[in-house]
Coordinates of C-alpha atoms and ligand atoms in Angstrom, one line a residue:
M1 CA 120.4 95.1 61.6
M2 CA 122.8 94.0 64.8
S3 CA 124.0 97.2 66.8
D4 CA 127.8 97.5 66.8
K5 CA 127.5 99.2 70.3
I6 CA 129.1 97.3 72.9
E7 CA 127.6 96.9 76.4
I8 CA 129.4 98.9 79.0
I9 CA 128.4 97.3 82.3
G10 CA 131.0 94.1 82.4
L11 CA 133.9 95.8 80.6
S12 CA 136.9 95.5 82.8
K13 CA 138.3 98.9 84.0
K14 CA 141.4 98.1 81.8
E15 CA 139.3 97.3 78.9
L16 CA 137.1 100.5 79.4
E17 CA 140.3 102.5 79.5
D18 CA 141.7 101.1 76.3
I19 CA 138.7 101.5 74.4
L20 CA 138.4 105.6 75.8
S21 CA 142.0 106.0 75.1
Q22 CA 141.3 104.6 71.5
M23 CA 138.4 107.3 71.4
G24 CA 141.3 109.9 72.3
E25 CA 140.3 110.3 75.8
K26 CA 142.3 110.9 78.9
K27 CA 143.0 107.8 81.2
F28 CA 141.1 109.6 84.1
R29 CA 137.8 109.8 82.3
A30 CA 137.8 106.1 82.6
K31 CA 137.8 106.2 86.4
Q32 CA 135.1 108.8 86.5
I33 CA 132.9 106.8 84.1
W34 CA 133.5 103.5 86.1
Q35 CA 132.5 105.5 89.3
W36 CA 128.9 106.8 87.7
L37 CA 128.4 103.5 86.7
Y38 CA 129.1 101.3 89.6
F39 CA 129.3 103.7 92.6
R40 CA 126.4 105.8 91.8
G41 CA 124.8 103.4 89.7
V42 CA 123.4 105.7 87.1
Q43 CA 121.3 104.2 84.3
N44 CA 122.2 106.7 81.3
F45 CA 124.9 108.6 80.2
D46 CA 122.9 112.0 80.6
E47 CA 123.4 111.8 84.5
M48 CA 127.2 111.9 84.4
T49 CA 127.5 115.2 84.9
N50 CA 131.1 116.1 85.3
L51 CA 131.5 114.9 81.5
S52 CA 131.4 117.5 78.6
K53 CA 128.0 117.1 76.6
D54 CA 130.1 116.0 73.6
L55 CA 131.6 113.1 75.4
R56 CA 128.1 112.1 76.8
A57 CA 127.1 112.1 73.3
T58 CA 130.0 110.3 72.0
L59 CA 129.6 107.7 74.7
K60 CA 125.9 107.2 73.9
N61 CA 127.1 106.3 70.3
H62 CA 129.6 103.9 71.2
F63 CA 127.9 101.9 74.3
I64 CA 124.8 100.5 75.3
L65 CA 123.9 101.2 79.1
N66 CA 120.9 98.9 80.1
R67 CA 119.7 97.2 83.0
P68 CA 118.2 93.6 82.3
K69 CA 114.3 94.0 82.3
I70 CA 112.4 92.9 85.2
I71 CA 109.7 90.2 84.2
A72 CA 108.4 89.2 87.5
E73 CA 109.2 90.1 91.2
Q74 CA 108.1 88.6 94.4
I75 CA 108.4 89.2 98.0
S76 CA 108.0 86.4 100.3
K77 CA 106.5 86.7 103.8
D78 CA 110.0 86.5 105.5
K79 CA 111.4 89.4 103.1
T80 CA 113.0 86.9 100.7
H81 CA 113.2 88.8 97.4
K82 CA 113.2 87.4 93.7
W83 CA 113.6 88.7 90.6
L84 CA 113.0 87.1 87.2
L85 CA 115.4 89.0 84.7
E86 CA 115.4 88.8 81.1
F87 CA 118.5 90.0 78.8
S88 CA 118.2 91.3 75.6
D89 CA 118.1 88.3 73.8
G90 CA 115.0 87.4 75.8
E91 CA 116.6 84.6 78.0
R92 CA 116.1 84.8 81.6
V93 CA 117.5 83.9 84.9
E94 CA 116.5 84.3 88.7
T95 CA 118.1 86.4 91.3
V96 CA 117.3 86.4 94.9
Y97 CA 118.1 88.8 98.0
I98 CA 118.1 86.8 101.4
P99 CA 118.0 89.1 104.2
E100 CA 119.5 88.1 107.6
A101 CA 119.2 89.8 111.0
D102 CA 122.3 91.9 110.4
R103 CA 122.8 91.5 107.0
G104 CA 121.7 90.4 103.9
A105 CA 123.1 88.3 100.6
V106 CA 122.1 88.7 97.1
C107 CA 122.2 85.0 95.3
I108 CA 123.5 85.4 91.9
S109 CA 123.1 83.2 88.8
T110 CA 125.9 82.7 86.3
Q111 CA 124.4 80.6 83.3
V112 CA 120.9 80.2 81.5
G113 CA 119.8 77.0 83.0
C114 CA 122.6 74.5 83.7
A115 CA 124.4 71.2 82.5
M116 CA 125.1 69.6 86.0
G117 CA 121.7 67.8 86.4
C118 CA 121.8 67.3 90.0
K119 CA 118.7 65.4 90.9
F120 CA 117.6 67.6 93.9
C121 CA 117.7 71.0 91.9
H122 CA 114.9 72.6 90.0
T123 CA 117.5 74.4 87.8
G124 CA 118.9 71.0 87.1
T125 CA 115.9 70.0 85.0
Q126 CA 116.5 72.5 82.4
T127 CA 119.1 72.0 79.9
L128 CA 121.9 74.6 79.6
T129 CA 121.0 77.3 77.4
R130 CA 124.4 79.3 77.6
N131 CA 126.9 81.0 79.7
L132 CA 126.1 84.4 81.0
T133 CA 128.6 87.5 80.2
A134 CA 130.5 89.4 83.0
G135 CA 127.9 92.2 82.4
E136 CA 124.8 90.2 82.9
I137 CA 126.3 88.6 86.1
V138 CA 127.2 92.1 87.4
S139 CA 123.9 93.6 86.5
Q140 CA 121.8 91.5 88.7
F141 CA 123.3 92.7 91.7
M142 CA 122.7 96.3 90.3
V143 CA 119.1 95.4 90.0
A144 CA 119.0 94.5 93.4
R145 CA 120.6 97.6 94.5
D146 CA 118.4 99.8 92.7
S147 CA 115.7 98.3 94.4
Y148 CA 116.9 99.1 97.6
H149 CA 117.9 102.3 96.6
E150 CA 121.7 101.4 97.7
W151 CA 123.6 104.0 95.4
P152 CA 125.9 105.6 96.1
S153 CA 127.7 102.3 97.3
P154 CA 127.3 102.5 101.2
T155 CA 130.5 102.3 103.0
D156 CA 129.2 101.3 106.6
E157 CA 127.8 98.2 107.8
T158 CA 124.1 99.4 107.6
R159 CA 123.3 98.5 103.9
Y160 CA 121.0 95.7 103.4
L161 CA 122.8 94.2 100.4
S162 CA 126.1 93.3 102.4
N163 CA 126.9 89.9 100.8
I164 CA 127.0 88.3 97.6
V165 CA 126.8 84.6 96.9
I166 CA 127.4 83.2 93.2
M167 CA 124.9 80.4 93.8
G168 CA 121.9 81.0 91.6
M169 CA 121.2 79.1 88.5
G170 CA 124.1 77.6 86.7
E171 CA 127.7 76.2 87.7
P172 CA 129.8 79.2 88.0
L173 CA 133.3 77.1 87.2
Q174 CA 131.7 76.3 83.7
N175 CA 131.7 79.9 82.9
K176 CA 135.0 80.7 84.6
E177 CA 136.2 83.9 82.5
N178 CA 133.0 85.8 82.7
V179 CA 132.7 84.8 86.6
I180 CA 136.4 85.8 87.3
K181 CA 135.7 89.2 85.4
A182 CA 132.3 89.9 87.0
L183 CA 133.8 89.0 90.7
N184 CA 136.8 91.7 89.8
I185 CA 134.1 94.2 89.1
L186 CA 131.8 93.4 92.2
S187 CA 134.6 93.8 94.6
D188 CA 136.3 96.9 93.0
G189 CA 137.0 99.4 95.5
D190 CA 136.0 102.4 93.3
G191 CA 132.8 100.9 92.3
I192 CA 130.1 98.7 93.7
A193 CA 133.0 97.7 96.1
I194 CA 131.4 94.6 98.3
S195 CA 134.5 92.9 100.3
R196 CA 136.1 89.8 98.7
R197 CA 135.8 88.2 102.0
R198 CA 132.0 88.9 101.7
I199 CA 131.5 87.3 98.2
T200 CA 131.3 83.2 98.2
M201 CA 131.5 81.2 95.3
S202 CA 129.4 78.1 95.6
T203 CA 130.5 75.1 93.3
C204 CA 129.6 71.3 92.8
G205 CA 133.2 70.7 92.2
I206 CA 134.7 71.2 88.7
V207 CA 138.0 70.7 90.5
P208 CA 140.7 71.8 88.1
E209 CA 139.2 75.2 88.0
I210 CA 138.5 75.8 91.8
N211 CA 141.8 77.1 92.9
D212 CA 142.6 79.0 89.9
V213 CA 139.2 80.9 90.4
L214 CA 139.8 81.7 94.0
E215 CA 143.5 83.2 93.4
K216 CA 142.2 85.1 90.7
T217 CA 139.6 86.9 92.5
G218 CA 140.3 86.4 96.3
V219 CA 136.5 85.5 97.1
R220 CA 135.5 82.7 99.5
L221 CA 134.9 79.0 98.5
A222 CA 131.4 76.9 99.2
I223 CA 131.1 73.6 98.2
S224 CA 127.9 71.7 97.2
L225 CA 128.6 68.7 99.1
H226 CA 125.5 67.1 100.1
A227 CA 126.7 63.5 100.9
P228 CA 128.9 61.8 103.0
N229 CA 130.4 59.3 100.7
N230 CA 130.8 59.1 97.0
T231 CA 128.0 56.2 96.6
I232 CA 125.5 58.6 97.6
R233 CA 126.9 61.7 96.1
N234 CA 127.1 59.8 92.8
T235 CA 123.1 59.1 92.7
L236 CA 122.7 63.0 93.6
M237 CA 125.1 64.6 91.6
P238 CA 126.6 63.3 88.3
I239 CA 129.6 65.1 88.5
N240 CA 130.8 63.1 91.1
K241 CA 131.5 60.5 88.8
V242 CA 134.3 62.6 87.2
Y243 CA 135.4 64.8 90.5
S244 CA 135.2 62.6 93.4
I245 CA 134.5 63.7 97.2
E246 CA 137.9 62.9 97.8
K247 CA 139.6 64.8 94.7
I248 CA 137.5 68.1 95.8
L249 CA 138.7 67.8 99.5
E250 CA 142.2 67.6 97.9
A251 CA 141.3 70.8 96.3
C252 CA 140.0 72.4 99.4
Q253 CA 143.4 71.2 101.1
K254 CA 145.3 72.9 98.6
Y255 CA 143.0 76.4 99.1
Q256 CA 143.6 76.2 102.5
S257 CA 147.5 75.6 102.5
K258 CA 147.8 79.3 101.1
D259 CA 146.4 80.9 104.0
G260 CA 145.6 79.3 107.6
S261 CA 142.8 81.8 108.1
R262 CA 140.5 80.0 105.1
Y263 CA 137.5 78.1 105.8
V264 CA 135.6 76.3 103.5
T265 CA 131.5 76.1 103.5
F266 CA 130.1 73.1 102.9
E267 CA 126.6 73.2 101.7
Y268 CA 124.4 70.2 102.7
L269 CA 120.9 70.0 101.5
M270 CA 119.0 67.6 104.3
L271 CA 117.2 65.0 102.5
D272 CA 114.8 63.1 104.2
K273 CA 116.2 59.2 104.5
I274 CA 118.9 59.9 101.6
N275 CA 121.8 61.5 103.7
D276 CA 120.7 62.6 107.0
S277 CA 120.9 59.9 109.3
V278 CA 123.3 59.9 112.8
Q279 CA 125.8 57.6 110.8
Q280 CA 126.1 59.6 107.8
A281 CA 126.9 62.6 110.2
Q282 CA 129.7 60.6 111.6
E283 CA 131.1 59.6 108.1
L284 CA 131.4 63.5 107.2
V285 CA 133.0 64.2 110.5
S286 CA 135.7 61.2 110.1
L287 CA 136.0 62.2 106.5
L288 CA 136.6 65.8 107.1
K289 CA 139.3 65.0 110.1
K290 CA 140.8 62.7 107.5
Y291 CA 141.6 65.4 105.2
K292 CA 141.8 68.1 108.0
I293 CA 139.8 70.7 106.4
R294 CA 138.6 73.5 108.2
A295 CA 135.2 73.8 107.6
T296 CA 131.7 75.6 108.5
F297 CA 128.4 73.8 107.3
N298 CA 125.3 74.8 106.0
L299 CA 122.5 72.4 106.9
I300 CA 120.0 73.4 104.1
P301 CA 116.4 72.1 104.6
F302 CA 115.1 71.0 101.4
N303 CA 112.3 73.0 99.9
P304 CA 110.0 70.7 98.0
W305 CA 109.2 71.6 94.3
E306 CA 106.7 69.6 91.9
G307 CA 107.8 66.6 90.6
S308 CA 111.1 66.1 92.7
A309 CA 111.8 62.6 94.2
F310 CA 112.8 64.0 97.4
K311 CA 111.3 65.1 100.8
P312 CA 112.5 67.4 103.5
S313 CA 114.3 66.0 106.7
T314 CA 112.3 66.1 110.0
H315 CA 113.4 69.1 112.3
E316 CA 114.5 66.0 114.7
A317 CA 116.6 64.6 112.3
I318 CA 118.3 68.2 111.2
K319 CA 118.8 68.6 114.7
S320 CA 120.6 65.3 115.5
F321 CA 122.5 65.9 112.3
A322 CA 123.9 69.1 113.4
N323 CA 124.6 68.2 117.1
I324 CA 127.2 65.4 115.7
L325 CA 129.0 68.2 113.6
Q326 CA 129.0 70.9 116.3
K327 CA 130.4 68.4 119.0
A328 CA 133.4 67.5 116.3
G329 CA 133.8 71.4 116.2
F330 CA 132.2 72.5 113.1
A331 CA 130.3 75.5 113.0
C332 CA 126.7 74.6 111.9
P333 CA 124.0 76.9 111.6
V334 CA 120.8 75.4 110.5
R335 CA 119.2 77.6 107.9
V336 CA 115.7 78.1 107.9
A337 CA 113.6 77.3 104.6
R338 CA 113.4 80.7 102.9
G339 CA 110.8 82.1 100.7
Q340 CA 108.8 79.1 100.5
D341 CA 105.5 81.0 99.6
I342 CA 107.3 82.4 96.4
S343 CA 108.9 79.3 95.3
A344 CA 112.4 80.2 96.5
A345 CA 114.0 76.4 95.4
C346 CA 116.3 78.2 92.4
G347 CA 114.8 77.6 89.0
Q348 CA 111.2 77.7 90.2
L349 CA 110.0 81.2 89.1
K350 CA 111.5 80.7 85.6
S351 CA 109.9 77.3 85.1
K352 CA 106.4 78.8 86.4
T353 CA 106.8 81.7 83.6
I354 CA 107.7 79.3 80.9
S355 CA 105.1 77.1 81.5
Ligands
SF4_401 S1 122.8 72.5 92.2 FE1 124.1 73.9 91.0 S2 125.3 72.8 89.4 FE2 123.8 71.6 90.3 S3 122.0 71.4 88.9 FE3 121.5 73.0 90.3 S4 122.3 75.1 89.3 FE4 123.4 73.5 88.5

């Protein structure tokens, strides 16, 4: 028999307040419970010690408070940390923590599988099974925080888990409502409290949804670009045939027109002899100058996976490409490949445990 209890993680503040008020509880109880869940990170109702025993019992009868199950966990030599998580229906996703010198980002998934079929992406070889709920998106970050004992929510800048990137498995704008809800929970100041400017949502370019999500959440924008023109991008990313590079850049212009301090991050996977020549770097510069986009680039070395049709660019090719972008005034850190010894290319851990 299906349980009629409600998953408490993933309810918006307003939803929690409404449910509690229907139960006859005062509004301030919702704030107390919210803080136990998202500021202190407790994993059962009995730890909510400023609530009466009766209320705790009522909460247990109404709600489920669960984390996803950790099925596999790996830490690479460079400290990249990867979890394979399973939800109550048995579906699984990956979450990755990528530490940097002065901070660290948790990369969160938004769908089980993905329908976008990008040719370079391991997740793109899996079909889309379903969207994640807001609770399943938020709870990935909570599992990471459990592992690093970062409860209650740290207020200083020494925390390990300082940033969030919505860039794991799935295309976030195909799961828009749940992503909006999750981002607003993750950035809520009474709870997990990751500042909106430290959260980046990366999309392959579902143009009509981009600005709506950014306006409703205040997070930053990254575009998976990976090509300087439509001819190449069409071969790498089928979605480009629907929303061309020009349409994406127009959406970026709109995003920047509302606030002069906004930058767009362009993710650019460096693929040997596909998109990594000096001419292609120059083409990219001309394109962004034409559209007057304020941008930074992430040049990402390709992490090869079994069966992929691509090879990583040489170190020299990456350096020359970066030089051209930098000379044109675009910040362009070259990322080192992370977690290679633990198959950190997104989607790999899941496929390995399935096979
Ligand atoms: S790169 Fe992103 S959008 Fe493209 S197939 Fe992979 S997960 Fe989906």
